[in-house]
Coordinates of C-alpha atoms and ligand atoms in Angstrom, one line a residue:
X214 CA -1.2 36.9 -10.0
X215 CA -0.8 33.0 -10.5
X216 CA -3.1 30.7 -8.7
X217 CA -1.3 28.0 -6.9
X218 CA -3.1 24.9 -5.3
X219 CA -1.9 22.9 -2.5
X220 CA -3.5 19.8 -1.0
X221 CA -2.6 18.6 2.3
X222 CA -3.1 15.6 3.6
X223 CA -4.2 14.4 7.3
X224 CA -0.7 13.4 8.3
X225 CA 0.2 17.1 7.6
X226 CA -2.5 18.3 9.8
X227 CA -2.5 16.0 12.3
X228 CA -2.1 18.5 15.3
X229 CA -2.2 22.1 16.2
X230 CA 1.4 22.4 15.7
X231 CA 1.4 20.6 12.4
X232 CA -1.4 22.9 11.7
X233 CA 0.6 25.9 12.4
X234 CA 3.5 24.6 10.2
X235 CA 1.2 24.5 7.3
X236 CA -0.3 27.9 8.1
X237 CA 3.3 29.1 7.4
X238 CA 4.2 27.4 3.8
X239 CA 0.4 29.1 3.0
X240 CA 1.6 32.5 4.2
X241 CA 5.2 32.1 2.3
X242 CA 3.4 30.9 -1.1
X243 CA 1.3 34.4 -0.8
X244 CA 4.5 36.6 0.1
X245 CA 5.9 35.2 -3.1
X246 CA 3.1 36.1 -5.5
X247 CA 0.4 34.0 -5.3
X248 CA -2.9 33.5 -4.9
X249 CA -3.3 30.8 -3.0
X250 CA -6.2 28.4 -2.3
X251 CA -5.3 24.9 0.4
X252 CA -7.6 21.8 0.1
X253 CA -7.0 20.2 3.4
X254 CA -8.2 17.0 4.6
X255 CA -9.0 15.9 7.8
X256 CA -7.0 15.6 11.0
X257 CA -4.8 12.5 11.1
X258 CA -6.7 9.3 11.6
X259 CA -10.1 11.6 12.5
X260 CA -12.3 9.8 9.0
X261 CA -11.5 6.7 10.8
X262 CA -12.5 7.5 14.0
X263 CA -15.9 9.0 12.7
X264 CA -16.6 5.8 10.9
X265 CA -15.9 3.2 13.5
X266 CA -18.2 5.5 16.3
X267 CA -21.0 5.2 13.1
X268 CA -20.2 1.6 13.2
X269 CA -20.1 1.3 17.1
X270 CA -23.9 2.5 16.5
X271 CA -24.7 0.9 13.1
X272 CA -24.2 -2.2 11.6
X273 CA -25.3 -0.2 8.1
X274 CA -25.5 3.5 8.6
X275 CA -27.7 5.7 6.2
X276 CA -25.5 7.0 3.5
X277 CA -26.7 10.3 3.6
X278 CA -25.8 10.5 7.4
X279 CA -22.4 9.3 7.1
X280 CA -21.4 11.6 4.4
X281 CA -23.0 14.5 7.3
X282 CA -20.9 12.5 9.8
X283 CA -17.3 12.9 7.4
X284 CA -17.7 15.9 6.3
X285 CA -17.0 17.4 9.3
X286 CA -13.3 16.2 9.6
X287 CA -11.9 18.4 6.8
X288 CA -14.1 21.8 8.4
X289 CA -12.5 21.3 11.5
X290 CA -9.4 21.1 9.8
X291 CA -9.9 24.5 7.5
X292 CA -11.5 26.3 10.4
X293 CA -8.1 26.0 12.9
X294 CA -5.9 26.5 9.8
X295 CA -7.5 29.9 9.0
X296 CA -7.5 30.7 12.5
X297 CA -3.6 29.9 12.5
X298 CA -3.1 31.6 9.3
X299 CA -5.0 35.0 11.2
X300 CA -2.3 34.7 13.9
X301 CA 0.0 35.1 11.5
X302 CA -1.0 38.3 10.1
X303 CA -2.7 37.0 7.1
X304 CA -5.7 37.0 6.2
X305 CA -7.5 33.7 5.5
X306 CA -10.9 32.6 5.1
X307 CA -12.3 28.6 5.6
X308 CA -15.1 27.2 3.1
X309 CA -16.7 23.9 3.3
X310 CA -17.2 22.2 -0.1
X311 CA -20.7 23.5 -0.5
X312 CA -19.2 27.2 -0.1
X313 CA -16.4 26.6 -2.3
X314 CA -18.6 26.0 -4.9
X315 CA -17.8 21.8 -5.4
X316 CA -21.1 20.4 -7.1
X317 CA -21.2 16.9 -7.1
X318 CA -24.1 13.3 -8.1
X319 CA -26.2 12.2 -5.6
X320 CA -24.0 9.0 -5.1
X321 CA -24.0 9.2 -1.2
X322 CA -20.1 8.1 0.1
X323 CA -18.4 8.3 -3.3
X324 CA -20.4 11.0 -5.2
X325 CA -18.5 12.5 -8.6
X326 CA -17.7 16.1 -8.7
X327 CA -20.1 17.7 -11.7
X328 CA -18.8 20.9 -11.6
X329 CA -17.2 23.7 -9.5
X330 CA -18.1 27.4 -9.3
X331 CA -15.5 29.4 -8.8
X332 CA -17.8 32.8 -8.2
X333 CA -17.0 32.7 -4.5
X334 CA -13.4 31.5 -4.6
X335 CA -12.1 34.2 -7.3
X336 CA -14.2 36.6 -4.7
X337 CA -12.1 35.5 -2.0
X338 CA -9.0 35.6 -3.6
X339 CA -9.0 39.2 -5.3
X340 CA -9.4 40.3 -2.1
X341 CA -6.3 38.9 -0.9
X342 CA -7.3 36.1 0.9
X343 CA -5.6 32.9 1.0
X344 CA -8.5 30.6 0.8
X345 CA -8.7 27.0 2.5
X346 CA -11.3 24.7 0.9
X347 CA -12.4 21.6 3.2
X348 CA -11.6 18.7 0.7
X349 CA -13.8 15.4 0.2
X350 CA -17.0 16.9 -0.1
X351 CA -19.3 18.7 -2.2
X352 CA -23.3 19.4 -2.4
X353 CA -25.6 17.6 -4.5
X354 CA -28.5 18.3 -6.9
X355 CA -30.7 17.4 -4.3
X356 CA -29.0 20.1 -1.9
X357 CA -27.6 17.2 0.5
X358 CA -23.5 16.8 1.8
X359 CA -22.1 14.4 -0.2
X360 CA -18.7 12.8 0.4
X361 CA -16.0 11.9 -2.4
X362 CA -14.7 8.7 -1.2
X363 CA -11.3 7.5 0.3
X364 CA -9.0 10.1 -0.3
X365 CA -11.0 12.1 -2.0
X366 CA -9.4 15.3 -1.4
X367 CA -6.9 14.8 -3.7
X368 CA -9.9 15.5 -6.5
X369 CA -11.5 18.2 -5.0
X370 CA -7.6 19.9 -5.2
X371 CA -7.3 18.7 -8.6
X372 CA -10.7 20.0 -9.6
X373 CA -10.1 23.4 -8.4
X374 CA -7.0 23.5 -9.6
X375 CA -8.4 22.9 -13.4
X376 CA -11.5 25.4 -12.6
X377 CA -9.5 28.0 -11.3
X378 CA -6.8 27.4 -14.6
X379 CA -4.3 27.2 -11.6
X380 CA -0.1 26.6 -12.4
X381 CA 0.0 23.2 -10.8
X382 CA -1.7 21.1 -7.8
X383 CA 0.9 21.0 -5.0
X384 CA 0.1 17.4 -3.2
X385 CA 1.8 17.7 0.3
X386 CA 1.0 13.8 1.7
X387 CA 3.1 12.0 4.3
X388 CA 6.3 10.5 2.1
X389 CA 7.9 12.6 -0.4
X390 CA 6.6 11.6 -3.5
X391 CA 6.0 8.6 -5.9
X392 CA 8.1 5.7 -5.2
X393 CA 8.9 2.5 -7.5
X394 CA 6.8 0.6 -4.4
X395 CA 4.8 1.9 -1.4
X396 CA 7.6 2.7 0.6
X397 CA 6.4 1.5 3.6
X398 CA 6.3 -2.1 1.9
X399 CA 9.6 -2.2 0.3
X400 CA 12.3 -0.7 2.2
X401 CA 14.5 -0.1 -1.0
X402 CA 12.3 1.6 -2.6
X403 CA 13.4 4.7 -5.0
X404 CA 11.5 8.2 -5.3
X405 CA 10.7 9.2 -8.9
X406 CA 11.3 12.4 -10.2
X407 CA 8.2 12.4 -12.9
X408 CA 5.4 9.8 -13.5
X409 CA 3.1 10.0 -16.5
X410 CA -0.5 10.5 -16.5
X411 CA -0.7 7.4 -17.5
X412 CA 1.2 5.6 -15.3
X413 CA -0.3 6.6 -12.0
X414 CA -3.2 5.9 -13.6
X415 CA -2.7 2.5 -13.6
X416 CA -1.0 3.1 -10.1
X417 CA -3.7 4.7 -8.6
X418 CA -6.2 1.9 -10.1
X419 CA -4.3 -1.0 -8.9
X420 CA -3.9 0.2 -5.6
X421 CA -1.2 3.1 -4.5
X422 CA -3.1 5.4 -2.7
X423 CA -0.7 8.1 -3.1
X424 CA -3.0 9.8 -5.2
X425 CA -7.0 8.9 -5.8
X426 CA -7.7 7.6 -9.0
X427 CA -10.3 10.1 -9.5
X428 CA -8.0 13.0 -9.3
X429 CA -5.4 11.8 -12.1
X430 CA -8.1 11.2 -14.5
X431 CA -9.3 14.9 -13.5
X432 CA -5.4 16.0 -13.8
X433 CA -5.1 14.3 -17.0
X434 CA -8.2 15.2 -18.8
X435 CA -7.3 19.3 -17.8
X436 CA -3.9 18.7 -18.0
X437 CA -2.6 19.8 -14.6
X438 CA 0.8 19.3 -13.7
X439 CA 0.6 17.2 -10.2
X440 CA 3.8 17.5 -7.7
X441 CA 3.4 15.3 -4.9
X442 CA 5.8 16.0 -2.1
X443 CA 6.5 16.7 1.8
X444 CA 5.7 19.4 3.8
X445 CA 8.4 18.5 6.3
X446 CA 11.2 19.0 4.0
X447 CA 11.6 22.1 0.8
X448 CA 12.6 19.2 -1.6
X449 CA 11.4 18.7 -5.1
X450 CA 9.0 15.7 -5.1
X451 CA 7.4 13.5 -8.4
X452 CA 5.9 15.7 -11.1
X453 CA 2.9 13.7 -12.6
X454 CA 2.4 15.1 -16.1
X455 CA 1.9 14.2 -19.3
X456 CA 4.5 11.3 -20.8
X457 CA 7.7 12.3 -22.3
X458 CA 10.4 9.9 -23.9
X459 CA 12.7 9.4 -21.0
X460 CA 9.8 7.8 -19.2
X461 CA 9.1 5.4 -22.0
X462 CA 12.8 3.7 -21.2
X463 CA 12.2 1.3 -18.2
X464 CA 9.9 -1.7 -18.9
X465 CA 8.6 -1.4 -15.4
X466 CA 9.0 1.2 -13.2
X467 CA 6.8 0.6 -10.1
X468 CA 5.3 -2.1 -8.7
X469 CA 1.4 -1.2 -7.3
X470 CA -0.8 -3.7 -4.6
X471 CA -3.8 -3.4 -2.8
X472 CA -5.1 -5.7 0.4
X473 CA -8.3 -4.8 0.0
X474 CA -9.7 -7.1 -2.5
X475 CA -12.8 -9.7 -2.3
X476 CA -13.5 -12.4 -5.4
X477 CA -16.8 -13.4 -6.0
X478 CA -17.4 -16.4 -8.2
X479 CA -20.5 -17.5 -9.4
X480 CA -20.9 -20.8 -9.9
X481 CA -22.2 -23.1 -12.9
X482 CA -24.4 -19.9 -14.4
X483 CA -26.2 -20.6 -17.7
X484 CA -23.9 -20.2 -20.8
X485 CA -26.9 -17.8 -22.9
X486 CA -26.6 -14.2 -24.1
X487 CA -27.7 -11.6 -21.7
X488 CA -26.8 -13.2 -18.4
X489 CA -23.3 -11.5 -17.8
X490 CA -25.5 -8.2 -18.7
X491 CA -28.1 -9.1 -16.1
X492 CA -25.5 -9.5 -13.1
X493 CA -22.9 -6.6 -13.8
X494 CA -26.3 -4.4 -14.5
X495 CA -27.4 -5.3 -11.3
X496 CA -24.3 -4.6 -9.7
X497 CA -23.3 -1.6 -11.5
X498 CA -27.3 -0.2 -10.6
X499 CA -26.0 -0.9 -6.9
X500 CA -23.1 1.2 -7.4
X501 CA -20.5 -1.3 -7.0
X502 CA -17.2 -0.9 -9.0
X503 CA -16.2 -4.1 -10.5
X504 CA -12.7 -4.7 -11.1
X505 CA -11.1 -8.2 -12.6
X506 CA -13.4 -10.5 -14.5
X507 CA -12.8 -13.6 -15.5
X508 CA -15.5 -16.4 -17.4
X509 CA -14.3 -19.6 -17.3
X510 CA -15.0 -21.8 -20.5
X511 CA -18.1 -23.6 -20.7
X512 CA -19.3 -27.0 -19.7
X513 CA -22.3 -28.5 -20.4
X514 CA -24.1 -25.5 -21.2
X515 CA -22.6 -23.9 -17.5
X516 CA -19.8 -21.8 -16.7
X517 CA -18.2 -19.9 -13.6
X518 CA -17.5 -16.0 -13.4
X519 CA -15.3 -14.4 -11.1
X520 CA -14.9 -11.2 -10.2
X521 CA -13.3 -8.8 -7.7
X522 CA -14.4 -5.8 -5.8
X523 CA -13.0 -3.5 -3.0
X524 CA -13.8 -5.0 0.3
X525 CA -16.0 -1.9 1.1
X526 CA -18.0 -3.1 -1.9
X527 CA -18.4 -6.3 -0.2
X528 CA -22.0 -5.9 1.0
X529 CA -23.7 -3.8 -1.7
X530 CA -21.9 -6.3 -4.1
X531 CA -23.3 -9.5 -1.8
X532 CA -27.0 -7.9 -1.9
X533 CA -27.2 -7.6 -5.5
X534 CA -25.8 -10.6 -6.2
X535 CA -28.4 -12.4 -3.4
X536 CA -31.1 -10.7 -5.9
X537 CA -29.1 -12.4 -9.4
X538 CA -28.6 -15.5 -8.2
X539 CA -32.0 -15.8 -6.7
X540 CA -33.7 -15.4 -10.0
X541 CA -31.1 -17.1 -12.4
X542 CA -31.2 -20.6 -10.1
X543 CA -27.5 -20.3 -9.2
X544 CA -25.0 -20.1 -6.0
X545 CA -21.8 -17.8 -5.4
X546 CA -18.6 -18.3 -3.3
X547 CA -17.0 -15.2 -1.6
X548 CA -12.9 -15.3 -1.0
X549 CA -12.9 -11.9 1.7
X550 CA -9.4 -12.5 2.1
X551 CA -7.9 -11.5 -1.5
X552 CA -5.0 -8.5 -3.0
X553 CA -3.3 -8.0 -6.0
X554 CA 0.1 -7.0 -7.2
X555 CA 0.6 -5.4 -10.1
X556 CA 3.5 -4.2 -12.2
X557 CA 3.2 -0.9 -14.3
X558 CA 5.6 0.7 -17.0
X559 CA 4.6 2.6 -20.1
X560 CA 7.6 1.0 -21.7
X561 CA 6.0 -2.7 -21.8
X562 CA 4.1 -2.0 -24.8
X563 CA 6.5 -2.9 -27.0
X564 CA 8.6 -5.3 -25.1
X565 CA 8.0 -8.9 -25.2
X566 CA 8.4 -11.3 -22.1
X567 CA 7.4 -8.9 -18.7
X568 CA 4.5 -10.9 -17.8
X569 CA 5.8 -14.7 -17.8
X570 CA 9.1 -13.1 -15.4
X571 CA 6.2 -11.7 -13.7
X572 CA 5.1 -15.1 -13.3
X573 CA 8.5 -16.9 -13.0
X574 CA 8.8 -14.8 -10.2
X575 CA 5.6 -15.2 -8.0
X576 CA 6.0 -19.0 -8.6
X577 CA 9.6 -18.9 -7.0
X578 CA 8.4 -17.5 -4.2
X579 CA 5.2 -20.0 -4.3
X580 CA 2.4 -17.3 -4.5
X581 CA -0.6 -19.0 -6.5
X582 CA -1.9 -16.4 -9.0
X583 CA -6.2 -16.6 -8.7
X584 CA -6.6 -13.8 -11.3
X585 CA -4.4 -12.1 -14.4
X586 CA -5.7 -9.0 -15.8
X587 CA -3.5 -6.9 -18.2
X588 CA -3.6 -3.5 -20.0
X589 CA -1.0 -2.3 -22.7
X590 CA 0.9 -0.7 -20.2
X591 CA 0.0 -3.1 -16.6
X592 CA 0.0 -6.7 -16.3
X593 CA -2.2 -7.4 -12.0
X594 CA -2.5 -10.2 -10.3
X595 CA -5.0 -11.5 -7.8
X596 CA -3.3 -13.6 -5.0
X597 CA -3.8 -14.6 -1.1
X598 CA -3.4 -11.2 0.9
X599 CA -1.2 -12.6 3.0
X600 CA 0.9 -13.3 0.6
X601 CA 1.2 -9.7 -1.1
X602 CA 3.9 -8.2 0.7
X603 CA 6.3 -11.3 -0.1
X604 CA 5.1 -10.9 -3.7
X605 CA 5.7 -7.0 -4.5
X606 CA 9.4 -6.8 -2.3
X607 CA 10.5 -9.8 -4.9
X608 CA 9.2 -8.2 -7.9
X609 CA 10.7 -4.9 -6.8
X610 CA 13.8 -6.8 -6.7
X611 CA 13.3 -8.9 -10.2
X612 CA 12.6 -6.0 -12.3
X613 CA 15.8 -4.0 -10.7
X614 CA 14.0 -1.4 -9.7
X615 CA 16.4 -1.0 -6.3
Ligands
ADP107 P1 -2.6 11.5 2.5 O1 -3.2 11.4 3.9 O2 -1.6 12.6 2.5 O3 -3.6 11.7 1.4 P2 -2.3 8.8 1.8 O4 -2.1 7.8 3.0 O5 -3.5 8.8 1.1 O6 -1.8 10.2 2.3 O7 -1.1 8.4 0.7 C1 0.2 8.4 1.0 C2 0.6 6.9 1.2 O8 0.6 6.2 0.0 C3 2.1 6.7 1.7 O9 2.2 6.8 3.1 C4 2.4 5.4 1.2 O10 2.4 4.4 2.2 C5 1.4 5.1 0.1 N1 1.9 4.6 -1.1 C6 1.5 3.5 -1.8 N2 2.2 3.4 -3.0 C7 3.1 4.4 -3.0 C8 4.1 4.8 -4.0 N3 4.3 4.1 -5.1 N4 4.8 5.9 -3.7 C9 4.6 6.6 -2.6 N5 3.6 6.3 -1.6 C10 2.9 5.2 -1.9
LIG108 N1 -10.4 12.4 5.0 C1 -10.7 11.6 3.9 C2 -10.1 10.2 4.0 O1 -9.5 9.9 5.0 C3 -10.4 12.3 2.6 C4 -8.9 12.5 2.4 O2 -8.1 12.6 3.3 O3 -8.5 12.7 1.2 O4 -10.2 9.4 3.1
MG109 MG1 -4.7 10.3 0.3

């Protein structure tokens, strides 16, 4: 029988009726011939709630406790679904991440999934169970829960999906699949009917949480099919799959942000080999991912680097750099308040021109660009967060994608 896995997300989960709605697309996929495993995520806003009471308690909560602490939203959510599914006359069975076979690092908050064993989950399914996997977490090496990061059930879908050599990944999420623009930014936004690997790569890297970036490079590297779509409606979604030549036509064919970025600038560092080494080393030992960098040229034997990091890196990246600085004789600046915009087409490559309207069109709406970062098939841009919105409706509207 073909293996089919579906992910849904919290908005599709966010109640007991919502629950029970799912419960019946499960029960439908088995009475059409599958064996079906679900990766749910937790109840509505319920991560968010379990990190602000962590943070009512502590300004810096142990890692390893937090993960304990989230993990618990997607169990809650697999436990009621099996119990709806049971109501229903199916059978069903709940697993956390640890059950389900989802090995992971020891990277506390954002671990990486090393493997998955799949002795339990075939177990399950050959005897007819429809099997619901509590996404975003896994165990360690060290036997401890770890947690995937933001949105992290997407990947553990994904990487079952690949382990169990499933059809396709189903994403159910709260919009109805990959838009030229977050829809919730820009009203005239259109749904796409297939996206390459590629391409939501750079999506998911610059900032569309539609889908975590983890989980495309998992879908890409085992080449699942991804459809992301409803589960309020029967309509087709976006296919994410490998490229094909229709999707090479438009120069740009979504336009990405994020308002979650912090620049760091370090200021007047000495202009030798090995120092750029000794600060990225440090910060890449603290776990911090570092996104746009930029050197400026050098001045009397000095020069600035910039840098950006998610605003969740902010303190891990502040601490390492407090240890740099302290030993190479230099100061840093923080801008908290930072995003980026980015416009993303696998048809750029060989089209002169996209960047400088790209430009033309922040500076007619007089958003300063702070950082430019480009890729063969991306050109981002760091700006003032308050001016992001502004920035990606008129881009949306340059590059005709209404
Ligand atoms: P889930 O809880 O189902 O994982 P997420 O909130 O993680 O859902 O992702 C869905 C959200 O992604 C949408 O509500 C939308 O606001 C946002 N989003 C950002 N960019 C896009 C895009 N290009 N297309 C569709 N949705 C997008
Ligand atoms: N519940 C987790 C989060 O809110 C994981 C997920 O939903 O994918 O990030
Ligand atoms: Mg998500």
């Amino acid at each position: 029988m073909p293996i089919i896995v579906q992910k849904y997300g919290g908005t599709s989960v966010s109640g007991t009726e919502r629950i029970k709605n799912v419960a019946r697309r499960l029960c439908s996929a088995q009475d059409e011939g599958h064996q079906v495993v679900a990766v749910v995520s937790a109840m509505g806003d319920s991560t968010d709630e379990l990190l602000k009471m962590a943070h009512d308690i502590s300004a810096d909560p142990p890692e390893r406790e937090l993960d304990m602490l989230l993990s618990t939203g997607e169990r809650i959510s697999v436990a009621l679904l099996a119990m709806a599914i049971h109501e229903m006359g199916h059978e069903a069975i709940s697993l956390s991440g640890r059950q389900a076979g989802i090995q992971t690092n020891t990277v506390f908050t954002k671990a990486r999934i090393t493997g998955v064993e799949t002795g339990r989950l075939n177990e399950e399914l050959n005897s007819g169970k429809i099997v619901l996997v509590a996404g975003f977490q896994g165990v360690s090496v060290d036997e401890d829960i770890t947690t995937l990061g933001r949105g992290g059930s997407d990947t553990t879908a994904v990487a079952i999906a690949a382990a169990l050599d499933a059809e396709e990944c189903e994403i159910y999420t709260d919009v109805d699949g990959v838009y030229t623009a977050d829809p919730r930014v820009v009203g005239l936004a259109r749904k796409l009917d297939t996206v390459s690997y590629q391409e939501m790569l750079e999506m998911a890297a610059t900032g569309s949480e539609v889908l975590m970036l983890r989980s495309v490079e998992y879908a890409q590297k085992y080449a699942v099919p991804l459809h992301v779509r409803s589960s309020f409606t029967e309509e087709a979604g976006t296919w994410v799959r490998e490229g094909d030549e229709t999707m090479e036509k438009a120069v740009v064919r979504t336009i990405a942000h994020s308002t979650d970025e912090s620049k760091l600038t370090l200021l007047r560092v000495p202009d030798r080999p090995g120092v750029a080494a000794t600060v990225f080393g440090e910060l890449a030992e603290a776990n911090v991912n570092v996104d746009m960098i930029i050197q400026n040229v050098s001045e009397q034997g000095t020069t600035d680097i910039s840098f950006t990091v998610v605003q969740a890196d902010l303190p891990a990246a502040q601490q390492a750099l407090d240890k740099v600085c302290d030993e190479l004789g230099v100061a840093y600046v923080i801008g908290e308040q930072m995003g980026k915009v980015s416009i993303i087409g696998a048809g750029m490559k060989s089209y002169p021109g996209v960047a400088a309207k790209m430009f033309k069109t922040m500076a007619d709406e007089g958003v300063n660009i702070e950082m430019i970062s480009t890729s063969s098939i991306k050109v981002s841009c760091v700006i003032e967060r308050d001016q992001v919105e502004k920035a990606v409706r008129a881009l949306h509207s340059a590059f005709n994608l209404e």
